[in-house]
XYZ file of C-alpha atoms in Angstrom:
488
model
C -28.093 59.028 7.795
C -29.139 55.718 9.053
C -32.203 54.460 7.464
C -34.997 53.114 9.568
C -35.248 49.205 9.034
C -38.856 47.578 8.862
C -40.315 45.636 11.616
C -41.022 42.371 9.016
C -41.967 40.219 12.330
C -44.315 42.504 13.544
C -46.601 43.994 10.729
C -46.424 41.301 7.929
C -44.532 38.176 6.353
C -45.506 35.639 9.561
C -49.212 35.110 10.082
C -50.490 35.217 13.555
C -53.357 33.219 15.120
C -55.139 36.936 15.997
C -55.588 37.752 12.637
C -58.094 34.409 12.206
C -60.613 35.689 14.679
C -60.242 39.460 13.400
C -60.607 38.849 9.964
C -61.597 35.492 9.367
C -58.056 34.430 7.852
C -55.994 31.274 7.814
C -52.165 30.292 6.587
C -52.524 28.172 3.905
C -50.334 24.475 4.021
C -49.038 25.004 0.496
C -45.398 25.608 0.266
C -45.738 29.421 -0.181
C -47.426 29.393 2.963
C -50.469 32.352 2.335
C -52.923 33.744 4.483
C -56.338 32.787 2.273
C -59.730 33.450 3.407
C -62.225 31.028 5.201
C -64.825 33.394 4.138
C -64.092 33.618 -0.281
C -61.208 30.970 -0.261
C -59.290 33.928 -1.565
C -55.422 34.726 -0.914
C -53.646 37.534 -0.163
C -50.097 37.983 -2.082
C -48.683 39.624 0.759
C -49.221 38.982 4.507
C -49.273 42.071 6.323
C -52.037 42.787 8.440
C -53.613 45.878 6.762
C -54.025 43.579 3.501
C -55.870 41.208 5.199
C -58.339 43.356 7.049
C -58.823 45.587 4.191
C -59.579 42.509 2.412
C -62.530 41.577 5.342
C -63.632 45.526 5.695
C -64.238 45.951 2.051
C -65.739 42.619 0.987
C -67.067 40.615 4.109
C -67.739 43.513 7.427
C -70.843 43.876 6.341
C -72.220 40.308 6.719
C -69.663 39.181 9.512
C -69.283 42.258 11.641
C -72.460 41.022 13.657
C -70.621 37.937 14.955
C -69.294 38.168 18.520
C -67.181 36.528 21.357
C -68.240 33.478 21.332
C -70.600 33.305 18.051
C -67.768 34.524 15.839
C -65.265 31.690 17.542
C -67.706 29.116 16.551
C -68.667 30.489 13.128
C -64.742 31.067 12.739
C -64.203 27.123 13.299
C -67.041 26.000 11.039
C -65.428 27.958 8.218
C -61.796 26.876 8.739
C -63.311 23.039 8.959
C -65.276 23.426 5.736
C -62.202 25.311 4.275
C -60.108 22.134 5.266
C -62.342 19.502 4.033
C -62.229 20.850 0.365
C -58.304 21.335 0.252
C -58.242 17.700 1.783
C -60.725 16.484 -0.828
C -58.558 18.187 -3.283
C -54.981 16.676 -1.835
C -56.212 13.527 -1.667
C -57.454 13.320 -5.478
C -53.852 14.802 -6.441
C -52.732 11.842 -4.225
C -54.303 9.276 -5.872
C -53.178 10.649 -8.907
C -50.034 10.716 -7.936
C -49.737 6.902 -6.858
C -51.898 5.682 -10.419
C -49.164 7.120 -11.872
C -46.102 5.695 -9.761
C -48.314 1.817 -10.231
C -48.023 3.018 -13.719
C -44.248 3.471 -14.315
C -43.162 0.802 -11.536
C -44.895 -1.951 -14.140
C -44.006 -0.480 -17.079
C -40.076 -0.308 -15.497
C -40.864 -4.167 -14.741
C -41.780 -5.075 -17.673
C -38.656 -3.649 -19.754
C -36.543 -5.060 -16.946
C -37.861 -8.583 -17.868
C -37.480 -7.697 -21.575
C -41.624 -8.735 -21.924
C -43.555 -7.016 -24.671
C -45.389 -3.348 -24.237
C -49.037 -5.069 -24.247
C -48.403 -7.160 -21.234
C -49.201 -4.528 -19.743
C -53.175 -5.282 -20.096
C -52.222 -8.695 -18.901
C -51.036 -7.156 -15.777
C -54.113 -5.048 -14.966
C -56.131 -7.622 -15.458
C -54.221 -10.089 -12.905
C -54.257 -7.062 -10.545
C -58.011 -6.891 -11.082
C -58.759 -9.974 -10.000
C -56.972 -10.228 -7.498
C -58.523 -6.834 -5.965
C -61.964 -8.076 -6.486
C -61.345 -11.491 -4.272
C -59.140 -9.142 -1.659
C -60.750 -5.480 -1.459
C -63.949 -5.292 -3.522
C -64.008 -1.909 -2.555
C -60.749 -0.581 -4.550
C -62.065 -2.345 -7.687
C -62.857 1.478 -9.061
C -59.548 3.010 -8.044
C -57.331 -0.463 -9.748
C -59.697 0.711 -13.200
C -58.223 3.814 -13.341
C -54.649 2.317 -13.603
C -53.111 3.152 -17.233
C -51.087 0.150 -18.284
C -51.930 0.173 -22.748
C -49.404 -0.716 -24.417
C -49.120 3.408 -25.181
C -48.930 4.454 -21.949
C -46.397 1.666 -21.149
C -43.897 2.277 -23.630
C -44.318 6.191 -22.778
C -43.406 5.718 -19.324
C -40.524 3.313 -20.154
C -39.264 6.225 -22.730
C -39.654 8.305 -19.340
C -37.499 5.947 -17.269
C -34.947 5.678 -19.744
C -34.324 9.632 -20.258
C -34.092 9.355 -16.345
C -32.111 7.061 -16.220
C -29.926 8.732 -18.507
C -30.452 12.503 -17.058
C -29.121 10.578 -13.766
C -25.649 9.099 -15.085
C -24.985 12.337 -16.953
C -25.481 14.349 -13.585
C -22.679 11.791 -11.913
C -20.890 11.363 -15.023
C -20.077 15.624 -14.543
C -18.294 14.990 -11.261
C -16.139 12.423 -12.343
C -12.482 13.461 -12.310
C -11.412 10.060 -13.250
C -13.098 7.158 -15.390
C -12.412 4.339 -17.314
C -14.217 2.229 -20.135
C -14.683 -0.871 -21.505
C -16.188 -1.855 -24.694
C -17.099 -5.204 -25.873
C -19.092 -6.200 -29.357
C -21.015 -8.523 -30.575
C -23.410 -10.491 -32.986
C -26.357 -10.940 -32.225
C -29.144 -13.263 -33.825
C -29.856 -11.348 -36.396
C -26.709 -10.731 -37.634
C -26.184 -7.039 -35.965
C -23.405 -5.896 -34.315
C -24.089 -4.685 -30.547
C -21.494 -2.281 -29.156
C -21.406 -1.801 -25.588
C -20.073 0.751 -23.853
C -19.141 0.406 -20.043
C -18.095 3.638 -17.812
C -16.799 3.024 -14.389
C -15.374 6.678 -12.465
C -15.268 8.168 -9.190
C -15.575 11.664 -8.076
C -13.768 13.811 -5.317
C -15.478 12.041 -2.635
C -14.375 8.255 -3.423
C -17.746 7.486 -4.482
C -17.736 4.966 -7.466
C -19.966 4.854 -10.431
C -20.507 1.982 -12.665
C -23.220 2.045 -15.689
C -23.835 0.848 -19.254
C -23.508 4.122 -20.948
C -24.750 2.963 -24.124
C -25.583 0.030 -26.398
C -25.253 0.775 -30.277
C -26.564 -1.263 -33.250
C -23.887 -1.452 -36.010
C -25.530 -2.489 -39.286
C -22.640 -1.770 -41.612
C -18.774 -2.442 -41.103
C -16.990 -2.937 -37.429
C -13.929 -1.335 -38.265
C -11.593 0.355 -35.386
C -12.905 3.530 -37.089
C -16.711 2.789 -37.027
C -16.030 1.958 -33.321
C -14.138 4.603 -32.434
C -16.963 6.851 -34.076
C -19.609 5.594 -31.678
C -17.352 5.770 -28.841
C -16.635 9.291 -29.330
C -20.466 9.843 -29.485
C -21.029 7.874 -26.760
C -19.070 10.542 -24.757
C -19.970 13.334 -26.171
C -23.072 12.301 -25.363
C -22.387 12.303 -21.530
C -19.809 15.236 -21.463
C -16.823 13.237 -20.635
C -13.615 14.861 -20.762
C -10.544 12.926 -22.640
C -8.101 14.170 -20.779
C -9.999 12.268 -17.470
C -10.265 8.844 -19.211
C -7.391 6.371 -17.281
C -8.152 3.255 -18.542
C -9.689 1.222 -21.668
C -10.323 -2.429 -21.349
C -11.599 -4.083 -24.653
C -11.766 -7.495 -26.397
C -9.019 -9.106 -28.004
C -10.467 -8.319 -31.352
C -8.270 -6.805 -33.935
C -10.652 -4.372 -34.860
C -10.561 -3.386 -30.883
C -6.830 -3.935 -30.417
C -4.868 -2.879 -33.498
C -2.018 -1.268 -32.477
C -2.398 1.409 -36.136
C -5.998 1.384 -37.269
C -7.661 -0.732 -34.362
C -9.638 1.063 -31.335
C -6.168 1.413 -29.173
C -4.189 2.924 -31.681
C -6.774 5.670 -32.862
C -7.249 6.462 -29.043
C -3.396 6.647 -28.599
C -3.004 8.595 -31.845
C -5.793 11.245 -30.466
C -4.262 11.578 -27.472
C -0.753 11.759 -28.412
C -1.840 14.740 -30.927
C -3.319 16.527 -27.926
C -0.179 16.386 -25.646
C -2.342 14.296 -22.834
C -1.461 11.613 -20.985
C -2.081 8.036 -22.989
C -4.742 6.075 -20.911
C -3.916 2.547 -19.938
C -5.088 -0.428 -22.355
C -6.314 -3.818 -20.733
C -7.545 -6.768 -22.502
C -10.862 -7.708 -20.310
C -9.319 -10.442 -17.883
C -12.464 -12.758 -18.391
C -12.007 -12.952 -22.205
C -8.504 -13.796 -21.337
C -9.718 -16.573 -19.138
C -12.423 -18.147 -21.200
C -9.252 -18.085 -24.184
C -7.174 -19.989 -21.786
C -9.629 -22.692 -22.122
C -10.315 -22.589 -25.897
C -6.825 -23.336 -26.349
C -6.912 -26.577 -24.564
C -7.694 -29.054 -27.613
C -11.400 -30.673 -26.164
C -12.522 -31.289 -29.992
C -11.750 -34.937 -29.638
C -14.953 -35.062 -26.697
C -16.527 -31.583 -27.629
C -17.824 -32.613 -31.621
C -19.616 -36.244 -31.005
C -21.267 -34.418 -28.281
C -22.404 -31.691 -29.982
C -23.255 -33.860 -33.039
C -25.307 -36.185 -30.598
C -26.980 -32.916 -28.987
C -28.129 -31.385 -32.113
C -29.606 -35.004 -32.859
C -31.314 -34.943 -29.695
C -32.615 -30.632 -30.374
C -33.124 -29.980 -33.740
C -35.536 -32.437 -34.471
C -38.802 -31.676 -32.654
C -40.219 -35.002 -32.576
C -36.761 -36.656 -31.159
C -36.659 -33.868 -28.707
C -39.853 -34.099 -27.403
C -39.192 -38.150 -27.018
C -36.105 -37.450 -25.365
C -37.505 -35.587 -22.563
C -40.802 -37.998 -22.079
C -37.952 -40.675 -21.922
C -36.395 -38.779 -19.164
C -39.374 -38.339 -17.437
C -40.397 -41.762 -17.678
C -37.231 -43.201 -16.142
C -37.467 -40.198 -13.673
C -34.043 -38.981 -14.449
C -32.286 -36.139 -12.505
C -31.978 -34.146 -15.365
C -34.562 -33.625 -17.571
C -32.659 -32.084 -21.059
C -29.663 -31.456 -22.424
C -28.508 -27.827 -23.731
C -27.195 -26.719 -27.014
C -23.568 -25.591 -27.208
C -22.778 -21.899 -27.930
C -19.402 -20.969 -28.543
C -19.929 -17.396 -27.719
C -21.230 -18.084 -24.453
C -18.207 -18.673 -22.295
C -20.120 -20.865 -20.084
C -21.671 -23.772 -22.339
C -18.979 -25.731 -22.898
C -18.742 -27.070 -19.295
C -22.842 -27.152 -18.756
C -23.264 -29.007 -22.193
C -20.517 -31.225 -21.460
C -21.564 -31.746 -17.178
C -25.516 -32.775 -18.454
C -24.271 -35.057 -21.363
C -21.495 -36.801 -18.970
C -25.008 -36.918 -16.227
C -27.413 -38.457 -19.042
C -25.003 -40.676 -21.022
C -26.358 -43.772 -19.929
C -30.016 -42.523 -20.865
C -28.752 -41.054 -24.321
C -27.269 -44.172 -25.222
C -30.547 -46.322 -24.621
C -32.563 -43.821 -26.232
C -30.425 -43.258 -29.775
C -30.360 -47.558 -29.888
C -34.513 -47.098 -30.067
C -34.092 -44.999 -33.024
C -31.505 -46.593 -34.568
C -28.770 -43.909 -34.235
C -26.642 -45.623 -32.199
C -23.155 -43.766 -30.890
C -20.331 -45.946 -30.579
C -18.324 -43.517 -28.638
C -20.874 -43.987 -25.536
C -20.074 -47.829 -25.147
C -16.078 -46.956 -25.218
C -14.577 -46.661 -21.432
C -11.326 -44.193 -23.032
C -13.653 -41.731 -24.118
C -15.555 -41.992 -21.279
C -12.547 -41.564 -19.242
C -11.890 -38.259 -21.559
C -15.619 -37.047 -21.313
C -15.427 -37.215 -17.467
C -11.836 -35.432 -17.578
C -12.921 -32.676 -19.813
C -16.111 -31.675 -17.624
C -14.316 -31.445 -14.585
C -12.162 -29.531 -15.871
C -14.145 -26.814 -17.868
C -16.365 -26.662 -14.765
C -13.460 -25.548 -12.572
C -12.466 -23.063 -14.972
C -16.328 -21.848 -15.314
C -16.375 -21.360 -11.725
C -13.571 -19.305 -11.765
C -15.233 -17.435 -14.463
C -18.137 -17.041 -12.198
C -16.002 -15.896 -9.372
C -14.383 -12.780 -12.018
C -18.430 -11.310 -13.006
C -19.897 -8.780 -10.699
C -19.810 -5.259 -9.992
C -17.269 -2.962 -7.777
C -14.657 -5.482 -8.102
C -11.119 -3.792 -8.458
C -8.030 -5.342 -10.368
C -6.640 -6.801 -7.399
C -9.278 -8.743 -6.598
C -9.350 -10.334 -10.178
C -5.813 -10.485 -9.480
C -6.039 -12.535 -6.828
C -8.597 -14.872 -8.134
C -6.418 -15.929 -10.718
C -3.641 -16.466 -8.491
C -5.375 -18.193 -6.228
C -6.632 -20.552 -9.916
C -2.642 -21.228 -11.117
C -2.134 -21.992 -7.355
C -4.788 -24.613 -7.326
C -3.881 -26.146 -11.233
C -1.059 -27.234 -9.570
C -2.945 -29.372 -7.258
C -5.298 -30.669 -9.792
C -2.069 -31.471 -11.398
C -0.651 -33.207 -8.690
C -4.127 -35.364 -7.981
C -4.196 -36.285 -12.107
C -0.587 -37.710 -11.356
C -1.956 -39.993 -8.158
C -5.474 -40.812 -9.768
C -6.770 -38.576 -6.564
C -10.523 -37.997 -7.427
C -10.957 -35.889 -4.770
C -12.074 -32.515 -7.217
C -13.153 -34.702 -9.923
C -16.540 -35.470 -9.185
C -17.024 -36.813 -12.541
C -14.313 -38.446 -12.636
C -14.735 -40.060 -9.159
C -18.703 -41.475 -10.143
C -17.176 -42.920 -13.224
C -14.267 -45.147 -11.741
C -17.151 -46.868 -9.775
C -18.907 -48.175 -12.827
C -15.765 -49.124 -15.111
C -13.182 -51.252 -15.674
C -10.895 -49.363 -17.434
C -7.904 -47.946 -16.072
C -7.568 -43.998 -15.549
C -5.987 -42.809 -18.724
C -3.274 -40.934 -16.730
C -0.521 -39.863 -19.745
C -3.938 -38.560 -21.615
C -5.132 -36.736 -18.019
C -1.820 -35.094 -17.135
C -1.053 -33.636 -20.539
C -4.721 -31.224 -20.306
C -3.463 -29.325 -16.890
C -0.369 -29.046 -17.973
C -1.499 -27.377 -21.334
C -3.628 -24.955 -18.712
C -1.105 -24.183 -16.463
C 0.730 -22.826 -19.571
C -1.689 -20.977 -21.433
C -2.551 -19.166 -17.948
C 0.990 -18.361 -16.947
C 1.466 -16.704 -20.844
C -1.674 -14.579 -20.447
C -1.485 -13.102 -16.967
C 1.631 -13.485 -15.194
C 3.322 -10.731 -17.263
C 0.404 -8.791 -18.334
C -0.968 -8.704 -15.393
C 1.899 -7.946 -13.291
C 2.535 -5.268 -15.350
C -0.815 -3.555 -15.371
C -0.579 -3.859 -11.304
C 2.552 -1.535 -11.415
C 1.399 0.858 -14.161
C -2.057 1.570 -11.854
C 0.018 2.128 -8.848
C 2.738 4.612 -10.617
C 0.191 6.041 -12.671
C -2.911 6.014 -10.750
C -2.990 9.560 -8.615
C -6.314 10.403 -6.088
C -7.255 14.194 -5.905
């Protein structure tokens, strides 16, 4: 037998406009929707018409049945309005709230992102406040309530962080292919930074790249103290082994030992599981900034850097240096230290001494440290030479940072780079200037011939060093992505 289905349209579950002049009832704009009273502000669980006018019989008839027509329209209206100004009253408070709070985490987020310290925060509210009071007096009270201690900052940067974190683990679970890349450090004090890099991509094509983690490692950096934080590092995010397609790492031996190094415990672990050995790739702009470093520059590099950290470690002959500069109205107005581990350096430190070696000369003959080297046209010649040079190879270095950029395009930079040594090359060979600025300024203010068997023996060296490191390697990581590589 065929049971008899209720009519949910017609008796309950959608409110109807009737029911408001009946029984004095309204659908509330929450997200469950309720019929709630005009009369008691009270709700009914379930809207079905007998609720609601058992509701009115039982608790309002007797004070509201006398209302007719016309006089219970209007007295109808008055309660819905009053009714509507306290639940506005009520959502606009939760409003405010609700944007305090956003102000709130969208400093603190600025803050960390600057790397300033948690009690900036009060230096923040207090610009803010100022400004307010010149602008819109009248939100001077609203700005106050603003929460920016140094507390409540570093609580809501603790909140971004484990959202930012609850966000790459939810794309990290649809990966079905990734790849990492690990590179560590020093830094200031001594500690070694490990950072972890995961790039993968999902059934859809879509392409994640984040730092997954960044670990302080006080004691030894062996392959097996890295390969322990590694493994924590995805454990930490759920990442499957058996996914992981590629590991790019420094050329550290610690990160590239073929037995006890990072790349031979990840082969060992995988070859003891039966899976599929992920491919190993030394990072291409280590490779790069190498290239250089084994071009001999120490011959230019060391008097500069001696006469540099004459010039910075001294405050008082710093702080000369640059009034000197600014009294002669130089272009430049200082001259950096030189970092080895910062790729970069070598070509700015040795561009703004080749700029300022006129004014460095003057100034170290005031106080009697006089350089030699800066009053001899070879070296010059080599000084120019060197920071053209290094600030070709630093803009190729520049042109290989960034994100989403695939192996071919990397490729293709460095092709393009071996292509165009050859015409540097060429131009050394025929004293051509043309992309040596340096070079170029300093043949109109000397004498001295272009040292051209010093000049062609440094691209040369280049060429080499660059054809060693990528033309195999990289050829052969090219065809091991394309056999290997397979899309779902």
């Amino acid at each position: 037998m065929e049971t008899k289905r209720r009519k949910v349209d017609d008796e309950c579950r959608v409110f109807k406009e009737e029911w408001g002049f009946k029984y004095f009832f309204v659908q509330s704009q929450s997200k469950n929707g309720k019929a709630i009273c005009v009369i008691c502000n009270d709700t009914v669980a379930v809207m079905k018409e007998y609720n609601l006018r058992r509701h009115y019989e039982t608790k309002h008839a007797s004070a509201y049945s006398q209302f007719k027509d016309k006089q219970r329209t209007e007295k109808f209206e008055t309660l819905s309005r009053s009714l509507s100004s306290q639940q506005n009253l009520f959502r606009k408070a939760n409003s405010e709230n609700e944007s305090l709070t956003l102000v709130s985490m969208k400093v603190a987020y600025l803050l960390a992102k600057k790397g300033k310290p948690f009690m900036d925060g009060n230096i923040v509210k207090e610009c803010m406040m100022e400004a307010v009071g010149v602008l819109c007096p009248e939100k001077v009270k609203l700005f106050k309530t603003i929460s920016l201690s140094r507390n409540t900052v570093a609580r809501r940067i603790d909140d971004i962080g484990n959202n930012i974190l609850h966000q790459i683990s939810g794309k990290t679970q649809r990966f079905t292919h990734y790849s990492i890349a690990m590179d560590e450090s020093t830094d200031v004090s001594y500690t070694s930074q490990l950072l972890v890099f995961v790039r993968g991509v999902d059934d859809d094509l879509n392409v994640t790249q984040e730092l997954a983690s960044v670990n302080s490692m006080h004691g030894t950096t062996t392959g097996a103290d890295i390969f322990k934080e590694l493994q924590q590092t995805l454990t930490k995010y759920n990442l499957d082994w058996n996914r992981l397609q590629g590991v790019t790492i420094d050329g550290g031996r610690n990160m590239s030992g073929a037995n006890i190094g990072v790349v031979g415990l990840i082969r060992k672990a995988f070859e003891s599981a039966g899976a599929t050995v992920p491919i190993f790739l030394h990072c291409i702009i280590h490779q790069q900034a190498l290239c250089v470093k084994h071009v001999d520059i120490s011959c230019v590099l060391k008097p500069v850097v001696s006469v540099v950290n004459f010039l910075r470690s001294r405050a008082l002959n710093h702080r000369q240096f640059r009034s000197f500069l600014e009294e002669i109205e130089s272009e430049s107005v200082d001259v950096s230290y030189y970092t080895a581990v910062r790729w970069l350096r070598c070509g700015k430190v040795l561009l703004q001494f080749f700029k300022l070696r006129k004014e460095i000369k003057i100034f170290l003959a005031e106080k009697n440290h006089p350089e030699t080297l800066l009053s001899d046209a070879e070296w010059l010649w080599k000084l120019a030479i060197f920071a053209d040079v290094v600030t070709h190879v630093n803009n190729l270095n520049l042109k290989l940072q960034g994100k989403n950029n695939l192996i071919c395009d990397l490729f293709e930079q460095i092709n393009a780079f071996r292509a165009k040594l050859i015409l540097l090359e060429s131009h050394m060979n025929e004293c051509n200037f043309s992309h040596f600025t340096c070079c170029e300024k300093f043949s109109t203010e000397t004498d001295e011939r272009f040292p051209t068997i010093f000049a062609v023996k440094v691209i040369p060296d280049l060429k080499l060093e660059f054809q060693k490191r990528f033309k195999i390697h990289m050829t052969a990581t090219m065809a091991t992505f394309q056999v290997s590589f397979k899309w779902k």
